[in-house]
Amino acid sequence: MKVPNINMLATTFLIILVISVIAYFNRPLPGVPEGEIGLEIGVPVEHSLQAGYETIPLPVVLRLRNRTASQMALRAADPCKVFRFVVTTSAGEFVQAGGVKEVCTQVETSSFINPQENIEEIRQIPLDAKRYQLGQYRLMVKFWDYSGDATFNLVESK
């Protein structure tokens, strides 16, 4: 029986490693595809459901990405419609909705986003503790009239 040459094994392993690294970096990434504008949402995968509190602040990262070659206009009917959210159970049952709790003038709000740039904001959504229990929820957000969603789990506080 012929023993494999150690150099041939090392070379084969190195080729497999290089091909794997190239494939990893060229994989399609989730998010906004090139040539489009869209919203990415970030929430903690697990968030503590704390007993005794009226509200549970849920941190949300909003990233509006312009992956086009053009400046894009952003418009909302009024300032209160720039950010809105809906929370449902994993089965799709309504739990809570809301947005900005300010007095809004009925004046159109506008802004813009430059090509290949992002608008990033961090918001705290006050979850009404009476409406929630342990489990998985879906957060759907509209930010400057672009939609995104994410799931989070409410777990026991430690």
CSV table of C-alpha atoms in Angstrom, one decimal:
chain,number,residue,atom,x,y,z
A,1,MET,CA,0.0,0.0,0.0
A,2,LYS,CA,1.3,3.4,-1.0
A,3,VAL,CA,1.3,6.1,1.7
A,4,PRO,CA,0.1,9.6,0.5
A,5,ASN,CA,2.7,12.2,0.2
A,6,ILE,CA,2.3,14.8,3.1
A,7,ASN,CA,3.1,17.7,0.8
A,8,MET,CA,0.3,16.6,-1.6
A,9,LEU,CA,-2.2,16.5,1.4
A,10,ALA,CA,-1.1,19.9,2.6
A,11,THR,CA,-1.4,21.4,-0.8
A,12,THR,CA,-4.9,19.9,-1.3
A,13,PHE,CA,-6.0,21.2,2.1
A,14,LEU,CA,-4.6,24.7,1.3
A,15,ILE,CA,-6.5,24.7,-2.0
A,16,ILE,CA,-9.8,23.7,-0.3
A,17,LEU,CA,-9.2,26.4,2.4
A,18,VAL,CA,-8.6,29.1,-0.2
A,19,ILE,CA,-11.7,28.1,-2.2
A,20,SER,CA,-13.8,28.1,1.0
A,21,VAL,CA,-12.6,31.6,2.0
A,22,ILE,CA,-13.3,33.0,-1.4
A,23,ALA,CA,-16.8,31.4,-1.4
A,24,TYR,CA,-17.4,32.8,2.1
A,25,PHE,CA,-16.6,36.4,1.2
A,26,ASN,CA,-18.5,36.2,-2.1
A,27,ARG,CA,-21.7,34.8,-0.6
A,28,PRO,CA,-24.9,36.9,-1.0
A,29,LEU,CA,-25.5,38.9,2.2
A,30,PRO,CA,-28.9,39.6,3.7
A,31,GLY,CA,-30.0,43.2,3.6
A,32,VAL,CA,-30.5,45.7,0.9
A,33,PRO,CA,-29.3,44.6,-2.6
A,34,GLU,CA,-27.1,46.8,-4.7
A,35,GLY,CA,-29.1,49.3,-6.7
A,36,GLU,CA,-32.0,49.6,-4.2
A,37,ILE,CA,-33.0,51.5,-1.2
A,38,GLY,CA,-34.3,49.7,1.9
A,39,LEU,CA,-34.6,49.5,5.6
A,40,GLU,CA,-32.6,47.1,7.9
A,41,ILE,CA,-33.9,46.6,11.5
A,42,GLY,CA,-31.7,45.5,14.4
A,43,VAL,CA,-33.2,44.3,17.7
A,44,PRO,CA,-31.8,42.2,20.6
A,45,VAL,CA,-32.5,38.5,19.8
A,46,GLU,CA,-33.5,38.1,23.5
A,47,HIS,CA,-34.9,40.8,25.7
A,48,SER,CA,-35.8,40.6,29.4
A,49,LEU,CA,-39.5,40.7,30.4
A,50,GLN,CA,-39.1,42.4,33.7
A,51,ALA,CA,-41.9,42.0,36.2
A,52,GLY,CA,-43.2,45.1,38.0
A,53,TYR,CA,-42.6,47.5,35.2
A,54,GLU,CA,-45.3,49.2,33.1
A,55,THR,CA,-43.1,49.5,30.0
A,56,ILE,CA,-40.3,47.5,28.7
A,57,PRO,CA,-37.9,49.7,26.6
A,58,LEU,CA,-36.9,47.7,23.4
A,59,PRO,CA,-33.9,49.2,21.7
A,60,VAL,CA,-34.2,49.3,17.9
A,61,VAL,CA,-31.5,50.2,15.4
A,62,LEU,CA,-32.9,51.6,12.1
A,63,ARG,CA,-30.6,51.7,9.1
A,64,LEU,CA,-32.0,53.2,5.9
A,65,ARG,CA,-29.6,52.2,3.1
A,66,ASN,CA,-29.4,53.9,-0.3
A,67,ARG,CA,-27.5,51.4,-2.4
A,68,THR,CA,-28.3,53.4,-5.6
A,69,ALA,CA,-26.3,55.9,-7.6
A,70,SER,CA,-28.8,58.6,-7.1
A,71,GLN,CA,-29.8,60.9,-4.2
A,72,MET,CA,-33.3,59.8,-3.0
A,73,ALA,CA,-35.9,62.1,-1.6
A,74,LEU,CA,-37.6,61.0,1.6
A,75,ARG,CA,-41.2,62.2,2.4
A,76,ALA,CA,-43.7,61.8,5.2
A,77,ALA,CA,-47.2,63.3,5.5
A,78,ASP,CA,-46.2,64.8,8.9
A,79,PRO,CA,-43.4,64.3,11.4
A,80,CYS,CA,-45.4,61.7,13.3
A,81,LYS,CA,-45.4,59.4,10.2
A,82,VAL,CA,-41.6,59.3,9.8
A,83,PHE,CA,-41.4,56.3,12.3
A,84,ARG,CA,-44.2,53.9,13.1
A,85,PHE,CA,-44.2,50.3,14.4
A,86,VAL,CA,-46.5,47.3,14.9
A,87,VAL,CA,-45.7,44.3,17.1
A,88,THR,CA,-47.4,40.9,16.6
A,89,THR,CA,-47.0,37.5,18.1
A,90,SER,CA,-45.2,34.8,16.1
A,91,ALA,CA,-48.7,33.6,15.0
A,92,GLY,CA,-49.5,37.1,13.6
A,93,GLU,CA,-51.9,38.3,16.3
A,94,PHE,CA,-51.8,42.1,17.0
A,95,VAL,CA,-50.1,43.1,20.2
A,96,GLN,CA,-49.2,46.8,20.0
A,97,ALA,CA,-48.7,49.7,17.5
A,98,GLY,CA,-47.3,53.2,17.8
A,99,GLY,CA,-45.0,55.9,16.6
A,100,VAL,CA,-43.8,59.2,17.8
A,101,LYS,CA,-45.9,60.6,20.6
A,102,GLU,CA,-45.6,64.3,19.7
A,103,VAL,CA,-48.0,66.9,18.7
A,104,CYS,CA,-47.7,66.9,14.9
A,105,THR,CA,-48.3,69.7,12.5
A,106,GLN,CA,-50.1,68.6,9.4
A,107,VAL,CA,-47.1,69.7,7.3
A,108,GLU,CA,-45.3,67.3,5.0
A,109,THR,CA,-41.8,66.4,6.3
A,110,SER,CA,-39.0,65.8,3.8
A,111,SER,CA,-35.3,64.9,3.8
A,112,PHE,CA,-32.9,63.1,1.4
A,113,ILE,CA,-30.3,60.4,1.5
A,114,ASN,CA,-27.2,60.5,-0.7
A,115,PRO,CA,-26.1,57.7,-3.0
A,116,GLN,CA,-24.3,54.8,-1.2
A,117,GLU,CA,-25.0,56.3,2.2
A,118,ASN,CA,-27.1,55.3,5.3
A,119,ILE,CA,-29.3,57.1,7.7
A,120,GLU,CA,-29.0,55.4,11.1
A,121,GLU,CA,-31.1,56.0,14.2
A,122,ILE,CA,-31.5,54.2,17.5
A,123,ARG,CA,-35.0,54.3,18.9
A,124,GLN,CA,-36.5,52.9,22.2
A,125,ILE,CA,-39.9,51.4,21.7
A,126,PRO,CA,-41.9,51.4,24.9
A,127,LEU,CA,-43.5,47.9,25.0
A,128,ASP,CA,-46.7,47.9,27.2
A,129,ALA,CA,-45.8,45.2,29.7
A,130,LYS,CA,-49.4,44.2,30.3
A,131,ARG,CA,-49.7,43.1,26.6
A,132,TYR,CA,-46.6,40.8,26.6
A,133,GLN,CA,-45.6,37.4,28.0
A,134,LEU,CA,-42.6,35.2,27.4
A,135,GLY,CA,-42.2,34.2,23.8
A,136,GLN,CA,-41.3,35.3,20.3
A,137,TYR,CA,-42.7,38.5,18.7
A,138,ARG,CA,-42.4,40.2,15.3
A,139,LEU,CA,-41.6,43.9,15.0
A,140,MET,CA,-42.6,45.6,11.8
A,141,VAL,CA,-41.4,49.2,11.2
A,142,LYS,CA,-42.0,51.9,8.7
A,143,PHE,CA,-39.3,54.5,8.6
A,144,TRP,CA,-39.6,57.3,6.0
A,145,ASP,CA,-42.1,55.0,4.3
A,146,TYR,CA,-39.7,52.1,3.9
A,147,SER,CA,-40.6,48.9,5.7
A,148,GLY,CA,-38.6,46.4,7.6
A,149,ASP,CA,-39.1,43.7,10.2
A,150,ALA,CA,-37.3,41.7,12.8
A,151,THR,CA,-38.1,39.1,15.5
A,152,PHE,CA,-37.2,39.1,19.1
A,153,ASN,CA,-37.8,36.9,22.1
A,154,LEU,CA,-39.0,38.0,25.5
A,155,VAL,CA,-37.3,35.9,28.2
A,156,GLU,CA,-37.3,35.9,32.0
A,157,SER,CA,-35.1,38.5,33.6
A,158,LYS,CA,-32.1,37.1,35.4
